[in-house]
């Protein structure tokens, strides 16, 4: 029996192309997985986009940049309510993943198990300066 977190298992199944996993563009998935900060977030491929979330269950956080594209060309978008919307265009998957990392909030740590927003007692997603309990990935 393995001791994987929900996030680790999701990434593994996506990279393996497992039939039960949501499938994204393999080159984009691999490039995002190569970035440690993205690998700690919950990946969710859908309709040509690879989104990243601070949590593992619907409703999603939807407050992080995301990638749309394929092995030839990617665009990085800011979260839905932010401007400018396009952060970078005509990027390789590796460049797109690096750009997403560069635009992650400082307080963006590993994803936690559960829906968004986090329960006040969880400490997840707390504002800078707030008292926070240490978070541990859920296994």
PDB file of C-alpha atoms in Angstrom:
ATOM      1  CA  UNK A   1       0.000   0.000   0.000  1.00  0.00           C
ATOM      2  CA  UNK A   2       1.319   3.432  -0.932  1.00  0.00           C
ATOM      3  CA  UNK A   3       1.304   6.503   1.262  1.00  0.00           C
ATOM      4  CA  UNK A   4       0.424   9.057  -1.463  1.00  0.00           C
ATOM      5  CA  UNK A   5      -1.454  12.266  -0.843  1.00  0.00           C
ATOM      6  CA  UNK A   6      -4.519  13.011  -2.971  1.00  0.00           C
ATOM      7  CA  UNK A   7      -2.417  15.532  -4.904  1.00  0.00           C
ATOM      8  CA  UNK A   8       0.441  13.070  -5.494  1.00  0.00           C
ATOM      9  CA  UNK A   9      -1.947  10.370  -6.660  1.00  0.00           C
ATOM     10  CA  UNK A  10      -3.747  12.754  -9.021  1.00  0.00           C
ATOM     11  CA  UNK A  11      -0.478  13.849 -10.629  1.00  0.00           C
ATOM     12  CA  UNK A  12       0.746  10.243 -10.914  1.00  0.00           C
ATOM     13  CA  UNK A  13      -2.443   9.018 -12.583  1.00  0.00           C
ATOM     14  CA  UNK A  14      -2.440  11.960 -15.002  1.00  0.00           C
ATOM     15  CA  UNK A  15       1.208  11.373 -15.951  1.00  0.00           C
ATOM     16  CA  UNK A  16       0.583   7.655 -16.439  1.00  0.00           C
ATOM     17  CA  UNK A  17      -2.441   8.383 -18.642  1.00  0.00           C
ATOM     18  CA  UNK A  18      -4.559   6.211 -16.373  1.00  0.00           C
ATOM     19  CA  UNK A  19      -8.115   5.815 -17.747  1.00  0.00           C
ATOM     20  CA  UNK A  20      -9.696   7.020 -14.478  1.00  0.00           C
ATOM     21  CA  UNK A  21      -7.693  10.271 -14.448  1.00  0.00           C
ATOM     22  CA  UNK A  22      -8.682  13.500 -16.152  1.00  0.00           C
ATOM     23  CA  UNK A  23      -6.476  13.832 -19.212  1.00  0.00           C
ATOM     24  CA  UNK A  24      -4.709  16.992 -20.218  1.00  0.00           C
ATOM     25  CA  UNK A  25      -2.045  17.767 -22.786  1.00  0.00           C
ATOM     26  CA  UNK A  26       0.831  15.413 -21.813  1.00  0.00           C
ATOM     27  CA  UNK A  27       3.611  17.939 -22.519  1.00  0.00           C
ATOM     28  CA  UNK A  28       1.909  20.621 -20.407  1.00  0.00           C
ATOM     29  CA  UNK A  29       1.212  18.167 -17.590  1.00  0.00           C
ATOM     30  CA  UNK A  30       4.834  16.985 -17.559  1.00  0.00           C
ATOM     31  CA  UNK A  31       6.220  20.538 -17.589  1.00  0.00           C
ATOM     32  CA  UNK A  32       3.927  21.610 -14.749  1.00  0.00           C
ATOM     33  CA  UNK A  33       4.802  18.516 -12.719  1.00  0.00           C
ATOM     34  CA  UNK A  34       8.510  19.376 -13.098  1.00  0.00           C
ATOM     35  CA  UNK A  35       7.918  22.580 -11.083  1.00  0.00           C
ATOM     36  CA  UNK A  36       7.925  21.750  -7.337  1.00  0.00           C
ATOM     37  CA  UNK A  37       5.469  24.526  -6.394  1.00  0.00           C
ATOM     38  CA  UNK A  38       2.968  23.375  -9.021  1.00  0.00           C
ATOM     39  CA  UNK A  39       3.466  19.729  -8.109  1.00  0.00           C
ATOM     40  CA  UNK A  40       2.237  20.625  -4.575  1.00  0.00           C
ATOM     41  CA  UNK A  41      -1.046  22.014  -5.948  1.00  0.00           C
ATOM     42  CA  UNK A  42      -4.102  20.076  -7.133  1.00  0.00           C
ATOM     43  CA  UNK A  43      -4.043  19.850 -10.957  1.00  0.00           C
ATOM     44  CA  UNK A  44      -7.294  19.939 -12.886  1.00  0.00           C
ATOM     45  CA  UNK A  45      -7.171  19.610 -16.681  1.00  0.00           C
ATOM     46  CA  UNK A  46     -10.326  20.592 -18.543  1.00  0.00           C
ATOM     47  CA  UNK A  47     -11.175  21.902 -22.018  1.00  0.00           C
ATOM     48  CA  UNK A  48      -7.551  22.469 -23.040  1.00  0.00           C
ATOM     49  CA  UNK A  49      -6.606  24.214 -19.793  1.00  0.00           C
ATOM     50  CA  UNK A  50      -4.529  23.001 -16.874  1.00  0.00           C
ATOM     51  CA  UNK A  51      -5.680  24.758 -13.738  1.00  0.00           C
ATOM     52  CA  UNK A  52      -4.092  24.566 -10.299  1.00  0.00           C
ATOM     53  CA  UNK A  53      -5.944  24.708  -7.007  1.00  0.00           C
ATOM     54  CA  UNK A  54      -5.139  25.143  -3.328  1.00  0.00           C
ATOM     55  CA  UNK A  55      -7.643  22.404  -2.439  1.00  0.00           C
ATOM     56  CA  UNK A  56      -8.642  18.928  -3.610  1.00  0.00           C
ATOM     57  CA  UNK A  57     -12.452  18.997  -3.727  1.00  0.00           C
ATOM     58  CA  UNK A  58     -15.096  21.129  -5.448  1.00  0.00           C
ATOM     59  CA  UNK A  59     -15.629  24.032  -5.163  1.00  0.00           C
ATOM     60  CA  UNK A  60     -12.126  24.883  -6.386  1.00  0.00           C
ATOM     61  CA  UNK A  61     -10.087  27.876  -5.249  1.00  0.00           C
ATOM     62  CA  UNK A  62      -9.899  29.320  -8.824  1.00  0.00           C
ATOM     63  CA  UNK A  63      -7.499  32.017  -7.630  1.00  0.00           C
ATOM     64  CA  UNK A  64      -4.297  30.914  -9.370  1.00  0.00           C
ATOM     65  CA  UNK A  65      -2.907  31.414 -12.877  1.00  0.00           C
ATOM     66  CA  UNK A  66      -3.411  28.588 -15.369  1.00  0.00           C
ATOM     67  CA  UNK A  67      -2.125  27.254 -18.693  1.00  0.00           C
ATOM     68  CA  UNK A  68      -3.984  26.761 -21.970  1.00  0.00           C
ATOM     69  CA  UNK A  69      -2.165  25.076 -24.822  1.00  0.00           C
ATOM     70  CA  UNK A  70      -0.282  22.094 -26.107  1.00  0.00           C
ATOM     71  CA  UNK A  71       3.272  20.948 -26.842  1.00  0.00           C
ATOM     72  CA  UNK A  72       3.687  23.635 -29.528  1.00  0.00           C
ATOM     73  CA  UNK A  73       2.349  26.778 -27.872  1.00  0.00           C
ATOM     74  CA  UNK A  74       0.896  27.778 -24.509  1.00  0.00           C
ATOM     75  CA  UNK A  75      -0.778  30.846 -23.053  1.00  0.00           C
ATOM     76  CA  UNK A  76      -0.769  31.633 -19.340  1.00  0.00           C
ATOM     77  CA  UNK A  77      -3.825  33.383 -17.947  1.00  0.00           C
ATOM     78  CA  UNK A  78      -4.292  35.199 -14.667  1.00  0.00           C
ATOM     79  CA  UNK A  79      -7.148  34.112 -12.391  1.00  0.00           C
ATOM     80  CA  UNK A  80     -10.587  35.052 -13.708  1.00  0.00           C
ATOM     81  CA  UNK A  81     -11.084  38.295 -11.785  1.00  0.00           C
ATOM     82  CA  UNK A  82      -7.595  39.718 -12.300  1.00  0.00           C
ATOM     83  CA  UNK A  83      -6.135  41.990 -14.933  1.00  0.00           C
ATOM     84  CA  UNK A  84      -4.283  41.741 -17.213  1.00  0.00           C
ATOM     85  CA  UNK A  85      -5.823  38.410 -18.159  1.00  0.00           C
ATOM     86  CA  UNK A  86      -2.995  37.211 -20.423  1.00  0.00           C
ATOM     87  CA  UNK A  87       0.331  36.856 -18.607  1.00  0.00           C
ATOM     88  CA  UNK A  88       2.245  35.276 -21.496  1.00  0.00           C
ATOM     89  CA  UNK A  89       1.658  33.903 -25.007  1.00  0.00           C
ATOM     90  CA  UNK A  90       3.455  31.644 -27.502  1.00  0.00           C
ATOM     91  CA  UNK A  91       5.333  29.881 -24.706  1.00  0.00           C
ATOM     92  CA  UNK A  92       6.734  26.376 -24.517  1.00  0.00           C
ATOM     93  CA  UNK A  93       5.111  24.197 -21.841  1.00  0.00           C
ATOM     94  CA  UNK A  94       8.198  24.627 -19.608  1.00  0.00           C
ATOM     95  CA  UNK A  95       8.133  28.421 -20.031  1.00  0.00           C
ATOM     96  CA  UNK A  96       4.410  28.473 -19.262  1.00  0.00           C
ATOM     97  CA  UNK A  97       4.866  26.413 -16.093  1.00  0.00           C
ATOM     98  CA  UNK A  98       7.688  28.699 -14.933  1.00  0.00           C
ATOM     99  CA  UNK A  99       5.517  31.751 -15.588  1.00  0.00           C
ATOM    100  CA  UNK A 100       2.679  30.308 -13.509  1.00  0.00           C
ATOM    101  CA  UNK A 101       5.142  29.717 -10.654  1.00  0.00           C
ATOM    102  CA  UNK A 102       6.399  33.305 -10.952  1.00  0.00           C
ATOM    103  CA  UNK A 103       2.812  34.559 -10.496  1.00  0.00           C
ATOM    104  CA  UNK A 104       1.784  32.347  -7.574  1.00  0.00           C
ATOM    105  CA  UNK A 105       0.911  34.248  -4.395  1.00  0.00           C
ATOM    106  CA  UNK A 106       3.563  34.102  -1.665  1.00  0.00           C
ATOM    107  CA  UNK A 107       1.114  32.353   0.673  1.00  0.00           C
ATOM    108  CA  UNK A 108       0.368  29.585  -1.841  1.00  0.00           C
ATOM    109  CA  UNK A 109       1.448  26.394  -0.127  1.00  0.00           C
ATOM    110  CA  UNK A 110       0.601  22.747  -0.677  1.00  0.00           C
ATOM    111  CA  UNK A 111      -3.021  21.944  -1.478  1.00  0.00           C
ATOM    112  CA  UNK A 112      -5.162  20.777   1.403  1.00  0.00           C
ATOM    113  CA  UNK A 113      -7.924  18.193   1.249  1.00  0.00           C
ATOM    114  CA  UNK A 114     -11.376  19.692   1.141  1.00  0.00           C
ATOM    115  CA  UNK A 115     -13.517  22.339  -0.571  1.00  0.00           C
ATOM    116  CA  UNK A 116     -12.820  26.054  -0.965  1.00  0.00           C
ATOM    117  CA  UNK A 117     -12.870  28.280   1.006  1.00  0.00           C
ATOM    118  CA  UNK A 118     -10.965  26.648   3.822  1.00  0.00           C
ATOM    119  CA  UNK A 119     -12.572  26.328   7.215  1.00  0.00           C
ATOM    120  CA  UNK A 120     -11.282  29.118   9.519  1.00  0.00           C
ATOM    121  CA  UNK A 121      -9.717  26.586  11.879  1.00  0.00           C
ATOM    122  CA  UNK A 122      -7.745  24.911   9.061  1.00  0.00           C
ATOM    123  CA  UNK A 123      -5.308  27.797   8.646  1.00  0.00           C
ATOM    124  CA  UNK A 124      -5.138  27.093   4.895  1.00  0.00           C
ATOM    125  CA  UNK A 125      -5.213  30.189   2.744  1.00  0.00           C
ATOM    126  CA  UNK A 126      -4.792  32.486   5.742  1.00  0.00           C
ATOM    127  CA  UNK A 127      -3.734  36.045   5.062  1.00  0.00           C
ATOM    128  CA  UNK A 128      -0.100  37.027   5.710  1.00  0.00           C
ATOM    129  CA  UNK A 129       0.492  37.973   9.336  1.00  0.00           C
ATOM    130  CA  UNK A 130      -2.386  35.839  10.606  1.00  0.00           C
ATOM    131  CA  UNK A 131      -1.678  33.122  13.159  1.00  0.00           C
ATOM    132  CA  UNK A 132      -1.544  29.843  11.320  1.00  0.00           C
ATOM    133  CA  UNK A 133      -1.310  26.206  12.337  1.00  0.00           C
ATOM    134  CA  UNK A 134       1.319  24.195  10.459  1.00  0.00           C
ATOM    135  CA  UNK A 135      -0.318  22.396   7.539  1.00  0.00           C
ATOM    136  CA  UNK A 136       0.365  18.800   6.703  1.00  0.00           C
ATOM    137  CA  UNK A 137      -0.551  17.185   3.383  1.00  0.00           C
ATOM    138  CA  UNK A 138      -3.490  14.827   3.733  1.00  0.00           C
ATOM    139  CA  UNK A 139      -2.629  11.195   2.992  1.00  0.00           C
TER     140      UNK A 139
END
